[in-house]
Short mmCIF file of C-alpha atoms in Angstrom, two decimals:
data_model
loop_
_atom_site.label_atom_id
_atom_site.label_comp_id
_atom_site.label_asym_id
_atom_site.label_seq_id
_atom_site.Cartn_x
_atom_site.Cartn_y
_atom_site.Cartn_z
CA UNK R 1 57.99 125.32 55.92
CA UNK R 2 54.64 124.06 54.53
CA UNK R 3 51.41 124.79 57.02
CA UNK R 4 47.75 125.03 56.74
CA UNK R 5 45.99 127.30 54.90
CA UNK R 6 44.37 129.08 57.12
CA UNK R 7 41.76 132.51 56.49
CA UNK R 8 39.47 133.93 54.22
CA UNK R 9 39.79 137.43 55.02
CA UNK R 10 40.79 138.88 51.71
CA UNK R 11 42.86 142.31 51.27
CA UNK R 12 40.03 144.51 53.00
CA UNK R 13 42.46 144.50 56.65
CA UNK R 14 45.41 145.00 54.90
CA UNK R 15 44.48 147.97 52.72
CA UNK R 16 42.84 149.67 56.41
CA UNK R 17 45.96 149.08 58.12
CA UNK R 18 48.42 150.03 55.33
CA UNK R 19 46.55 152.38 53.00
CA UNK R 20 45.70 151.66 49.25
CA UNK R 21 48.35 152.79 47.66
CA UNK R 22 50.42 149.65 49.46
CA UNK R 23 47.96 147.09 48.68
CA UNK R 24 48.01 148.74 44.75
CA UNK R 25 51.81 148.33 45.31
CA UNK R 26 51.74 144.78 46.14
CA UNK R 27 49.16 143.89 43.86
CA UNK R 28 51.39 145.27 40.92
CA UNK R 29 54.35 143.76 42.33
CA UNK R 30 52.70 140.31 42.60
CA UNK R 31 50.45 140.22 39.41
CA UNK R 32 54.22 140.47 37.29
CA UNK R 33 56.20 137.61 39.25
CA UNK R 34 55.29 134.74 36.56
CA UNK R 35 53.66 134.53 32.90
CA UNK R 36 50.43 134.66 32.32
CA UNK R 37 50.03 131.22 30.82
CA UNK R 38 52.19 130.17 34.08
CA UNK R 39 50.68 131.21 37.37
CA UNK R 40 48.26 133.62 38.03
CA UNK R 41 48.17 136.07 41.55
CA UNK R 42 44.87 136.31 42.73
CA UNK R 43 45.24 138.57 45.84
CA UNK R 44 47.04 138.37 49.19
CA UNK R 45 45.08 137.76 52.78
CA UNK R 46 45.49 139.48 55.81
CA UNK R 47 45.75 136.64 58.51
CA UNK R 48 45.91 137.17 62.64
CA UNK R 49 46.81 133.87 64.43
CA UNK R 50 44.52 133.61 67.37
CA UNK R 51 47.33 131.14 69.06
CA UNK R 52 49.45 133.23 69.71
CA UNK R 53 48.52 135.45 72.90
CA UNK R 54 47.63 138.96 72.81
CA UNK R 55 50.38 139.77 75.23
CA UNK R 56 53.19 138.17 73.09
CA UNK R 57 56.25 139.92 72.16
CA UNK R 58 55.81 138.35 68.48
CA UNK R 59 53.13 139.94 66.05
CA UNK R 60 50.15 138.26 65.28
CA UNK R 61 49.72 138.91 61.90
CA UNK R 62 51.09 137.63 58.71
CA UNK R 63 50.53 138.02 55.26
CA UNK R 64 49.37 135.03 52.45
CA UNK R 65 49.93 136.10 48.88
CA UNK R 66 48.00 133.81 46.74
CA UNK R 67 48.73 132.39 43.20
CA UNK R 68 47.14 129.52 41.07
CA UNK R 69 48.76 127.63 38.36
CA UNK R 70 47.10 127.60 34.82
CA UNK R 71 47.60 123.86 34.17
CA UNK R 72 47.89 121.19 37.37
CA UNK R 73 49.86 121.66 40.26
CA UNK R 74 53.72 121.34 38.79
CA UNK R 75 56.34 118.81 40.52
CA UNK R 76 58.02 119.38 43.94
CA UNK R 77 61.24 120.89 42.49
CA UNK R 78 59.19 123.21 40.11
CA UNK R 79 56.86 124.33 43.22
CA UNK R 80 59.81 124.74 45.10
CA UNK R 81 61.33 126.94 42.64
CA UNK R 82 58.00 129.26 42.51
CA UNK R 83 57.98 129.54 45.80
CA UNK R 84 61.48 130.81 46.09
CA UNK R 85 60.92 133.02 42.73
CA UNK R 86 57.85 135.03 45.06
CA UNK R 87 59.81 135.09 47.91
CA UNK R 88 62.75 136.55 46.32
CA UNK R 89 60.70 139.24 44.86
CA UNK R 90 59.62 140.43 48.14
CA UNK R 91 62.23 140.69 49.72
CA UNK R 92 64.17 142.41 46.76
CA UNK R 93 61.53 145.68 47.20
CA UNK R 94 62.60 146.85 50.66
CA UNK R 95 60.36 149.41 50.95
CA UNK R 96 57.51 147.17 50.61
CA UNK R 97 59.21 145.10 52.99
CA UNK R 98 59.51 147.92 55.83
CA UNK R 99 55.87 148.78 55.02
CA UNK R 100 55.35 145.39 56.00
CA UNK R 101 57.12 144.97 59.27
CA UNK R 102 55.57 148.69 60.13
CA UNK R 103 52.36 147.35 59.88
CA UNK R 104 52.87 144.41 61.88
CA UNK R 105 53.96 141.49 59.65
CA UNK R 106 56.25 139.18 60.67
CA UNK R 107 55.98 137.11 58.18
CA UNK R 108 54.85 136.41 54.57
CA UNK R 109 53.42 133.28 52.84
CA UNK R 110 53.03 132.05 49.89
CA UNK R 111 49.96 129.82 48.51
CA UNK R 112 48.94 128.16 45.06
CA UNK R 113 46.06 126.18 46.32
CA UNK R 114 43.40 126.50 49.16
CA UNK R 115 44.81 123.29 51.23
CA UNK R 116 49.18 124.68 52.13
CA UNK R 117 51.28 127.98 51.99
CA UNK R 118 54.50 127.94 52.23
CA UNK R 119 56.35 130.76 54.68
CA UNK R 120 59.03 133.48 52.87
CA UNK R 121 59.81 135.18 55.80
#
C-alpha cells in the first residue's frame, strides 16, 4: 500500500522508547539490505498518527525505514522488488520484530524518497 510520507522526527523517539542497542540493531540490519552502489539506508523515523484517537485499541505508532537509490528512482517492478527485499528482512529477525510490537509498532514502512512509503507490515 503506497501513502504519504509523513514526519520528520528522526530516530531520537525510537532509541528513548527502545534503548540504543535496538536502534544500533536496526541500523546494522538495514545499512546491509542492498549494495552500496545500489541503495543506500539513511535512518528509520519514529512516526505517531495523530488520526487515530488516543483511546483506540490500535497503536499509534509506526516505524519508516528510509533508503535512497544511488542513480534515479528504478522502474515499478524493480521498486517493487526493493520493497519486498526490506520487508523480508524484517520480518526474517524476529527478535527485532517482537522488540518492535513491544514497543508499540504496528507497523513498518518503507521509503526511498521524501514524497511515498510503502507499508511491510
Amino acid at each position: 500500500m503506497k501513502t504519504t510520507f509523513f514526519a520528520t522526527a528522526m530516530a531520537t523517539t525510537l532509541l528513548a522508547a527502545t534503548g540504543a542497542a535496538h536502534g544500533e540493531n536496526l541500523d546494522i540490519l538495514m545499512s546491509q539490505v542492498f549494495p552500496q552502489d545500489q541503495a543506500t539506508y539513511i535512518g528509520y523515523e519514529s512516526v505517531e498518527r495523530e488520526d487515530i484517537p488516543t483511546s483506540a485499541t490500535v497503536e499509534r505508532k509506526y516505524l519508516i525505514v528510509d533508503f535512497r537509490f544511488e542513480a534515479a528512482q528504478p522502474p515499478v517492478e524493480q521498486l517493487q522488488a526493493s520493497v519486498h527485499k526490506v520487508c523480508m528482512t524484517l520480518l526474517k529477525d524476529h527478535d527485532l520484530i517482537r522488540q518492535l510490537s513491544n514497543s508499540g509498532y504496528d507497523m513498518v514502512a518503507v521509503a526511498f524518497d521524501r514524497r511515498s512509503q510503502f507499508d511491510c507490515l
